[in-house]
Structure formats: C-alpha cells, structure tokens
Amino acid sequence: MADSPKSPAPFPSDEQILEFLRDQGGRGGKREIARAFRLDADQKTILKKVLRRLKDEGRLAASRGKRLREPGALPEVTVLTVAGPDVDGEVLARPANWPLAEGDDAPPPVIYMVPDRRGHPALGAGDRVLARLTPAGFNEDGLRQYEATVIRRLPGAVDRVLGLFRRNGKELRIQPVDRRAKGELVVAPGETLDAGHGDLVWAEPVRGRPFGLRQARVVEVVGRMDGPRSISLVAIAAHDIPTRFPQAALDQAAAATAAPLGRRTDLRDLPLVTIDGADARDFDDAVFARPDDDPKNPGGWHLVVAIADVAWYVRPGDPLDKEARKRGNSVYFPDRVVPMLPEALSNGWCSLVPREDRPCLAAHLWIDAKGDLLRHRFERALMRSAARLTYTQVQAARDGAPDEVTGPLVEGVLAPLYGAFRALLKNREGRGALELDLPERRIVMAEDGSVAGVEPRERLDSHKLIEEFMICANVAAAETLEKMRQPCMYRVHDEPSREKLESLREFLDSLDIPLARGQVMRARQFNAILGRVAGTPQSHMVSEVVLRSQAQAEYSPDNIGHFGLALRRYCHFTSPIRRYADLLVHRAIIAGGRLGDGGLADDDEDFAETGQHLSVTERRAAAAERDAVDRFTAAFLADRVGTNFRGRINGVTRFGLFVTLDDSGADGLVPIGTLGDDYYVHDETRHALRGRLSGQEFRLGDRVAVRLVEADPVTGGMIMGLVDDDGDLVSDRIGLRRGPARRPHNAAGPGPGKPKAKGKSKAARRKAAKATSGKVGRRR
C-alpha cells in the first residue's frame, strides 16, 4: 500500500517571517527562512512573492549578499565608529559598514554609547569599537535608536577636525567650526605645521589623558581666516567641495572657440531673453512665447526654451567631463560660486549673454489653453539673447513700471510670456502639485565683502514664470528620451514613507485635522491640509511639519515619478552649466535625435551609479550652502548681541527650542535650561515642550520674543533666551546649563518625583525609564 502524500508545513505569516529575520540579526535570507519553516518547492515560490511584497511595502530590505533585514535594523553585535558627543554630552556613534546594502541611502540609526568602565580612556571622534547593541525605540524622525556597550576597541584611523587655530600666549588651541563639537582642542608646540593665529586648519585628535581638553595635531593649513570673505572658505573645506580644476581641464576650456552655425537652426532673430536674479553669474536658459497659430489649438501657446549647448564643449571622457562629473554641480555661496565648469565656459562660451551668438539646445513646446503639453520638438540652434533681464525688472514691467530695457519688450516679448505662464499655472493647479511656500533667507553683500543685511528672499510671479517654463521643458525632455528609448537620468521624488505619514497623522490629530489611514497619498491632499489652516496661527507650523514629512528628491535611471510636482515623468534639462545630470540628458537627446557631435555613447555611463553620486554631491552642496548662510548670518548679528527680537519656534527638541527671527530669518537655540524652573516634557507628537508644574507650553510655530545672547561666525551657531512682556530675560542666567531639575522628559517618561538610582549612569537611567514606560528620551 502506497504511503499517503506528506502534507506541507503551515506557511508562515508576515509577522513570523519578520520575527525570524529579526532573531537572525541580519544573517538570514530566503534559504534560511525556507529551511526554518520546512517549506516545499511550491511554498518557496510563494515565499519569493511574499518577500518581494514586504520589500515593496518597506517592511523588509536587502542586506549584503542575499540576506534580508528589517529596514535600518542592526545586528546585536556590530562595529561602530564614534562620531563624538551631542549637545547633551552623550557620545554618539554610527555603524562602520553603513549603508547595510548597496544603494541604500537611508540615514543611519541613532546610537548612544554607554559610558565605558572607570579607568578606561574616554571614547573620541573616529574611534572604532566592537559593541553590543540594545534597541531603544525610535526618535521623532522615525530613526531607530540603540544603546551600545563596548566589547573591545579596534584599531583604525580617526576623523579629522576642521577648526580655527588660535595662539593665546603659550597656549595653542583649535576651535572646531562644527557647532556640535564639544570644547576646544589643545595643540602641542611641535604639532602646529607653522599655523598662524586665525588660520583655518585640519587637525587629528591624538590619544591623551582622559580628563581635560582633547589634544590634537595640525595636519593641514587650509588658509587665512582674515575677513568676511573667508566665511565661505569654512563651508568649502568642511564639506570637501573641490575648488581647483586640473590643468588639463583649464587648458581645454581656454582653447574653446565659438560654435559654428553648421547644421544648427538659426534662431538669432528670435527675441529670446534670459531672466535671472540680479546677482546671477551665469545664464544658461532663455525663453520666448507666442500664441499658437494652429486654429485647432485656440488659446494655445508655442514656447521656446533655449538652453546653453554645454555638450558641444564638454565631450564624454575628456578632462572637463571627468571634473564636471566629480563635482556634480556648482555650489553657490553669498560671496562666490564654486562652478562645475571653468569660468571660460560657465561665464563665457556657455553663458547666454546678450547680443552675442551662442550655441543652444532648443525645446519647442506647444501647450493648449489649459497648459497641457500637446507636442514638443528639440533642435540644436544658434541664438542671440535679446536682453539680460532680472526678476525684479520683469515684475516691475508687468506691474506697469518698465525701465529703458524692458519698455520696448513689454508688448512683444513679456506679455506673451505671462500669457503662456497663466496657462501653465492652470496645468499646475489641475495636477495638484504640492504648494509649500516657506520663506528662504538671502544674504545681501556689501562691496567690501561684509554682510550688509539678511532678508527674506522675494518670491515674485516672474520667478514662478521661469519655474513653470523650465518644468514644462523638463517634462518634454523626459518624454522625448522615453520615445527615443534613450537612457534618462530622471529626477525622482518618492511619496512620504509610512513612518513619516504616521508621525504627521498623529500631529494633525492634535489639531483635529483628520488624515485617513490606508489611502494612497497625493500631493493635492497635502494642499487641502495647508488650505484648511491658511490664515490661521497654525499655518506656519503645519507647513513646517508637512515639509518634514516629505521624501528627498534624487537622481535615478529608474522612473518612479515626481510626487511633489505630481508628474509621472520628470528630468532636469535646463541647467547643464551647473548640473551634470542635465548634461547627461542633453547628450541623450543629441544621440537619440542624431543632432551631431557630443551625444551619449552606448557605454558612456553607468546611470545607476552616476545617479547615486549626483544625489550625494547635490546634498553636499546644499549642506555647504546652508552652513555658509548660517555663518554669514551670525557674522551680521554678532554686533547685535543683547538685542531683543520677535520670532517663531521652528523646532522643538528635548534640549531646547529653535527660533527663527522675523526680520532676518536667522535660526538660534533657546536652551532648555533657560525656560524657567520647571520640568519640561518633550511631546514629540505635538512638537511641544510642556512644563509639568506650570503647564506652560512651547509649541512649533508659536510666536515668541527672544534676546540674542551669542552669535559665533566661526560655527554659525546662535544662542537666544526668551524674554517676557517687559523685555527682560526669563532666566537670570543664560547658557547651556542643563541641571537635572530642568532636564526634559518624554511625555510618557518617568515624572520628576521618581528619584534617580544612586550611582547609575545616564544610559542606565534611560534603560530603567524604558523598562518603566516603554519609551526613552527621543532625539531629533
């Protein structure tokens, strides 16, 4: 008698699979899951689909090899690199092998180092350790938190510190430019590399005594910090922005000459104009519009967006190309530009200066009265800009106050541009593109290089006009490359993550604004939320939180659409002088359209790797630009220390409040120790600090009056203190004092009446609090 067929083992649930992988500590994969649950061949096929679904839902991520892990989860024992102390003095670290998987650009988890045993030297920035991790929940940004106990120290190179070298008699010290660094460094007389007082230097910490200031040695002298123009130098050095071009690239740029007409279309009689900021240094786009003469398109428009033909001068693989790819983009500071291309090109042959012949790649765009893109065509051309206009000039002319330059252009050039702009705005509104209007700071420089002022950046209709023309051209470029079956470097923007949406939902619940679970989010739904609070005291606060819930845009050859712009396909085409991604798009259009030399070759680029690289260089540039603005702002306000200002709370953390000043947009910290004699509960959901005794609450978006207490141009940091209705400081003593009576707690954390266990470390107390409440002190 034949044996009855063996019944298959029960198929594991999603939670069982995730729990198994969690127990494996990142060492499990599909094969290990199948073995553990005794799955047969048919079940293995089902398992493959389940794992793919869990990845798509963001509940599972690929690790090295074929292993799987929870997104962001770390194994119990791992190698860490010490980053240094945070503002509370607790030592932070990051995984040495982050990211855990190739192509994973998620931020690392937050790891707090448990203080080492007495008698061991303190951990310093750059130290490598083998540590045992204990999960400690999530912070308000949805990042995992861990506490790490050192198993043993590992050999390894230390991180360098950028700082200002100071001589004070016989004392030699370095003041770090990073505001997060704790304390100065001491330099021995023989370790200075002849640095002078006020020099910007790179230094390496050296192992010294466990108490007192850290010791370091100078390893590189960057340059003199002797004037306001040197402020940008700090940001350039701190973010490793390349500033020197190889001689071969400079020689190639210097040898460039005018491009011939050849097979190009002659657009020199078309009144194309450039519209840029008054301080713009390069002009890579020009625009023109006229009513469409096709009777089948009533109310429609024919737009021309002409972009500098950088691909004619920068060919794949040549010295200019290699350096442009390395830089990724130009970096703009208030007092200078670090260009992607040498000035002979960026301000010369590739800049669409008025009344001079310049080669261009022109996009002809036909839209209907509703702004929908009907058709498009790209061609190489030779153009001659009719005028170099500024946003304020164009807006003034539109508002009835033209000058001698814009006067002759009002009817024939500017009026059609605004007519096409109105149509494009209808398309934007119909798509439901995300409408976040948060002010930006603009540094106004004096002729001597000092800061003349800090003011909100204007946002005029003329700015929006150019933005909409560029978006239309970018969409046309992406559509063209798809039809040509050419590789495209898309500009992609993912929808918000589940974790960020849940945090946003909890915050909106506190304002009685519903955000339903389970629905597919669209940008227009965020607009509805913003519209609901428009004109209310909560408007700015909600805008800030919605912005923080968004994903970061990046470059990729894999199209997932652009969530914020509500577009199914999008790329960057309009700025090849300052963005390498745009140059790649130009080359692909040239190759696909057979438009001559300088196109993309079949084996030119690994677009996936290049997209990751360009996303990194873009973020590096944005961080450097932000840091420079902070330092210029601090320099401008340094002589106004002691002045009272009005502002708004733009950040709430467990160590204090961040306040943005109304008149300058400057950001500063109000330390927790200056809020008054109370215990302050940090309520992450409500973005608030609340006094346990007084019930006083400070919430994101609240209006406050503050006094500027400290402004440091070296670090860009500013310290502020709250003032009362009489203009006096709320706290008699301003500083970064954090006595235990004022230490903030999480809303669910232990109250002030619970005594500390005698002799326990801060990490041990945090662990005890977690055991009591299920939460720990969360960090930004």
PDB file of C-alpha atoms in Angstrom, residues 591-720:
ATOM      1  CA  ALA A 591      22.316  60.902 -29.505  1.00  0.00           C
ATOM      2  CA  GLY A 592      18.680  59.853 -29.854  1.00  0.00           C
ATOM      3  CA  GLY A 593      17.821  62.709 -32.215  1.00  0.00           C
ATOM      4  CA  ARG A 594      21.042  62.346 -34.202  1.00  0.00           C
ATOM      5  CA  LEU A 595      21.789  66.008 -33.672  1.00  0.00           C
ATOM      6  CA  GLY A 596      25.539  65.836 -34.194  1.00  0.00           C
ATOM      7  CA  ASP A 597      28.653  65.510 -32.065  1.00  0.00           C
ATOM      8  CA  GLY A 598      28.743  65.347 -28.265  1.00  0.00           C
ATOM      9  CA  GLY A 599      25.982  62.805 -27.789  1.00  0.00           C
ATOM     10  CA  LEU A 600      25.831  59.954 -25.313  1.00  0.00           C
ATOM     11  CA  ALA A 601      27.775  56.851 -26.388  1.00  0.00           C
ATOM     12  CA  ASP A 602      26.415  53.377 -25.645  1.00  0.00           C
ATOM     13  CA  ASP A 603      28.943  52.704 -22.898  1.00  0.00           C
ATOM     14  CA  ASP A 604      29.347  56.250 -21.572  1.00  0.00           C
ATOM     15  CA  GLU A 605      27.691  55.971 -18.170  1.00  0.00           C
ATOM     16  CA  ASP A 606      26.546  53.595 -15.513  1.00  0.00           C
ATOM     17  CA  PHE A 607      23.437  55.691 -14.902  1.00  0.00           C
ATOM     18  CA  ALA A 608      22.501  53.968 -11.638  1.00  0.00           C
ATOM     19  CA  GLU A 609      25.897  54.602 -10.044  1.00  0.00           C
ATOM     20  CA  THR A 610      26.083  58.105 -11.517  1.00  0.00           C
ATOM     21  CA  GLY A 611      22.618  58.938 -10.183  1.00  0.00           C
ATOM     22  CA  GLN A 612      23.675  57.954  -6.664  1.00  0.00           C
ATOM     23  CA  HIS A 613      26.851  60.021  -6.985  1.00  0.00           C
ATOM     24  CA  LEU A 614      24.989  63.110  -8.231  1.00  0.00           C
ATOM     25  CA  SER A 615      22.416  62.822  -5.456  1.00  0.00           C
ATOM     26  CA  VAL A 616      25.268  62.827  -2.927  1.00  0.00           C
ATOM     27  CA  THR A 617      27.046  65.834  -4.474  1.00  0.00           C
ATOM     28  CA  GLU A 618      23.752  67.746  -4.602  1.00  0.00           C
ATOM     29  CA  ARG A 619      23.139  67.145  -0.883  1.00  0.00           C
ATOM     30  CA  ARG A 620      26.729  68.064  -0.123  1.00  0.00           C
ATOM     31  CA  ALA A 621      26.298  71.369  -1.962  1.00  0.00           C
ATOM     32  CA  ALA A 622      23.003  72.118  -0.214  1.00  0.00           C
ATOM     33  CA  ALA A 623      24.551  71.444   3.198  1.00  0.00           C
ATOM     34  CA  ALA A 624      27.565  73.660   2.419  1.00  0.00           C
ATOM     35  CA  GLU A 625      25.338  76.489   1.174  1.00  0.00           C
ATOM     36  CA  ARG A 626      23.152  76.223   4.291  1.00  0.00           C
ATOM     37  CA  ASP A 627      26.185  76.288   6.605  1.00  0.00           C
ATOM     38  CA  ALA A 628      27.612  79.338   4.844  1.00  0.00           C
ATOM     39  CA  VAL A 629      24.318  81.232   5.173  1.00  0.00           C
ATOM     40  CA  ASP A 630      24.264  80.391   8.896  1.00  0.00           C
ATOM     41  CA  ARG A 631      27.794  81.732   9.352  1.00  0.00           C
ATOM     42  CA  PHE A 632      27.187  84.913   7.344  1.00  0.00           C
ATOM     43  CA  THR A 633      24.010  85.496   9.368  1.00  0.00           C
ATOM     44  CA  ALA A 634      25.876  85.009  12.648  1.00  0.00           C
ATOM     45  CA  ALA A 635      28.559  87.451  11.460  1.00  0.00           C
ATOM     46  CA  PHE A 636      25.888  90.026  10.606  1.00  0.00           C
ATOM     47  CA  LEU A 637      24.195  89.704  14.005  1.00  0.00           C
ATOM     48  CA  ALA A 638      27.387  89.440  16.100  1.00  0.00           C
ATOM     49  CA  ASP A 639      27.323  93.161  16.943  1.00  0.00           C
ATOM     50  CA  ARG A 640      23.638  92.976  17.924  1.00  0.00           C
ATOM     51  CA  VAL A 641      24.145  90.592  20.829  1.00  0.00           C
ATOM     52  CA  GLY A 642      21.903  91.784  23.657  1.00  0.00           C
ATOM     53  CA  THR A 643      19.154  92.959  21.274  1.00  0.00           C
ATOM     54  CA  ASN A 644      15.590  91.676  21.591  1.00  0.00           C
ATOM     55  CA  PHE A 645      13.816  90.227  18.532  1.00  0.00           C
ATOM     56  CA  ARG A 646      10.468  88.754  17.581  1.00  0.00           C
ATOM     57  CA  GLY A 647      10.454  85.258  16.125  1.00  0.00           C
ATOM     58  CA  ARG A 648       8.738  81.931  15.713  1.00  0.00           C
ATOM     59  CA  ILE A 649       9.554  78.480  17.111  1.00  0.00           C
ATOM     60  CA  ASN A 650      10.647  76.322  14.164  1.00  0.00           C
ATOM     61  CA  GLY A 651      11.983  73.318  16.067  1.00  0.00           C
ATOM     62  CA  VAL A 652      11.230  71.624  19.372  1.00  0.00           C
ATOM     63  CA  THR A 653      13.721  69.159  20.840  1.00  0.00           C
ATOM     64  CA  ARG A 654      14.394  67.590  24.207  1.00  0.00           C
ATOM     65  CA  PHE A 655      17.264  70.027  24.749  1.00  0.00           C
ATOM     66  CA  GLY A 656      15.504  73.266  23.833  1.00  0.00           C
ATOM     67  CA  LEU A 657      13.729  75.346  21.210  1.00  0.00           C
ATOM     68  CA  PHE A 658      14.945  76.543  17.824  1.00  0.00           C
ATOM     69  CA  VAL A 659      13.642  80.011  16.997  1.00  0.00           C
ATOM     70  CA  THR A 660      13.622  81.782  13.609  1.00  0.00           C
ATOM     71  CA  LEU A 661      13.813  85.583  13.790  1.00  0.00           C
ATOM     72  CA  ASP A 662      11.229  87.539  11.784  1.00  0.00           C
ATOM     73  CA  ASP A 663      13.408  90.226  10.262  1.00  0.00           C
ATOM     74  CA  SER A 664      16.427  88.147   9.229  1.00  0.00           C
ATOM     75  CA  GLY A 665      15.301  84.516   9.158  1.00  0.00           C
ATOM     76  CA  ALA A 666      18.228  83.699  11.466  1.00  0.00           C
ATOM     77  CA  ASP A 667      17.900  80.498  13.499  1.00  0.00           C
ATOM     78  CA  GLY A 668      19.087  80.138  17.085  1.00  0.00           C
ATOM     79  CA  LEU A 669      18.790  77.785  20.037  1.00  0.00           C
ATOM     80  CA  VAL A 670      16.959  78.618  23.253  1.00  0.00           C
ATOM     81  CA  PRO A 671      18.500  76.057  25.655  1.00  0.00           C
ATOM     82  CA  ILE A 672      16.210  74.034  27.897  1.00  0.00           C
ATOM     83  CA  GLY A 673      17.966  75.424  30.961  1.00  0.00           C
ATOM     84  CA  THR A 674      16.713  78.960  30.227  1.00  0.00           C
ATOM     85  CA  LEU A 675      12.970  78.238  30.060  1.00  0.00           C
ATOM     86  CA  GLY A 676      12.372  78.578  33.789  1.00  0.00           C
ATOM     87  CA  ASP A 677      12.323  76.486  36.952  1.00  0.00           C
ATOM     88  CA  ASP A 678      10.186  73.592  35.788  1.00  0.00           C
ATOM     89  CA  TYR A 679      10.344  70.080  34.408  1.00  0.00           C
ATOM     90  CA  TYR A 680       9.695  70.177  30.673  1.00  0.00           C
ATOM     91  CA  VAL A 681       8.050  67.232  28.953  1.00  0.00           C
ATOM     92  CA  HIS A 682       9.007  66.737  25.308  1.00  0.00           C
ATOM     93  CA  ASP A 683       5.833  65.765  23.461  1.00  0.00           C
ATOM     94  CA  GLU A 684       7.041  64.610  20.048  1.00  0.00           C
ATOM     95  CA  THR A 685       3.585  64.069  18.624  1.00  0.00           C
ATOM     96  CA  ARG A 686       2.518  67.644  19.377  1.00  0.00           C
ATOM     97  CA  HIS A 687       6.012  69.083  18.681  1.00  0.00           C
ATOM     98  CA  ALA A 688       5.919  70.762  22.071  1.00  0.00           C
ATOM     99  CA  LEU A 689       7.714  71.237  25.407  1.00  0.00           C
ATOM    100  CA  ARG A 690       5.310  71.413  28.334  1.00  0.00           C
ATOM    101  CA  GLY A 691       6.117  72.358  31.926  1.00  0.00           C
ATOM    102  CA  ARG A 692       4.956  69.698  34.380  1.00  0.00           C
ATOM    103  CA  LEU A 693       4.496  72.189  37.220  1.00  0.00           C
ATOM    104  CA  SER A 694       3.370  75.342  35.435  1.00  0.00           C
ATOM    105  CA  GLY A 695       1.596  73.760  32.474  1.00  0.00           C
ATOM    106  CA  GLN A 696       3.306  76.332  30.215  1.00  0.00           C
ATOM    107  CA  GLU A 697       3.697  75.001  26.682  1.00  0.00           C
ATOM    108  CA  PHE A 698       6.064  75.928  23.875  1.00  0.00           C
ATOM    109  CA  ARG A 699       4.938  74.549  20.533  1.00  0.00           C
ATOM    110  CA  LEU A 700       6.214  74.514  16.973  1.00  0.00           C
ATOM    111  CA  GLY A 701       5.003  77.657  15.212  1.00  0.00           C
ATOM    112  CA  ASP A 702       4.418  79.684  18.404  1.00  0.00           C
ATOM    113  CA  ARG A 703       5.320  83.382  18.314  1.00  0.00           C
ATOM    114  CA  VAL A 704       7.969  84.332  20.895  1.00  0.00           C
ATOM    115  CA  ALA A 705      10.178  87.243  21.923  1.00  0.00           C
ATOM    116  CA  VAL A 706      13.868  86.446  22.401  1.00  0.00           C
ATOM    117  CA  ARG A 707      17.174  88.130  23.173  1.00  0.00           C
ATOM    118  CA  LEU A 708      20.282  87.290  21.163  1.00  0.00           C
ATOM    119  CA  VAL A 709      22.829  86.072  23.693  1.00  0.00           C
ATOM    120  CA  GLU A 710      25.618  84.711  21.496  1.00  0.00           C
ATOM    121  CA  ALA A 711      26.451  84.730  17.757  1.00  0.00           C
ATOM    122  CA  ASP A 712      29.563  82.865  16.588  1.00  0.00           C
ATOM    123  CA  PRO A 713      30.566  83.369  12.918  1.00  0.00           C
ATOM    124  CA  VAL A 714      33.065  80.509  13.150  1.00  0.00           C
ATOM    125  CA  THR A 715      30.425  77.864  13.846  1.00  0.00           C
ATOM    126  CA  GLY A 716      27.339  79.750  12.655  1.00  0.00           C
ATOM    127  CA  GLY A 717      25.695  78.981  15.995  1.00  0.00           C
ATOM    128  CA  MET A 718      23.448  81.431  17.821  1.00  0.00           C
ATOM    129  CA  ILE A 719      22.153  81.197  21.392  1.00  0.00           C
ATOM    130  CA  MET A 720      18.980  83.015  22.394  1.00  0.00           C
TER     131      MET A 720
END
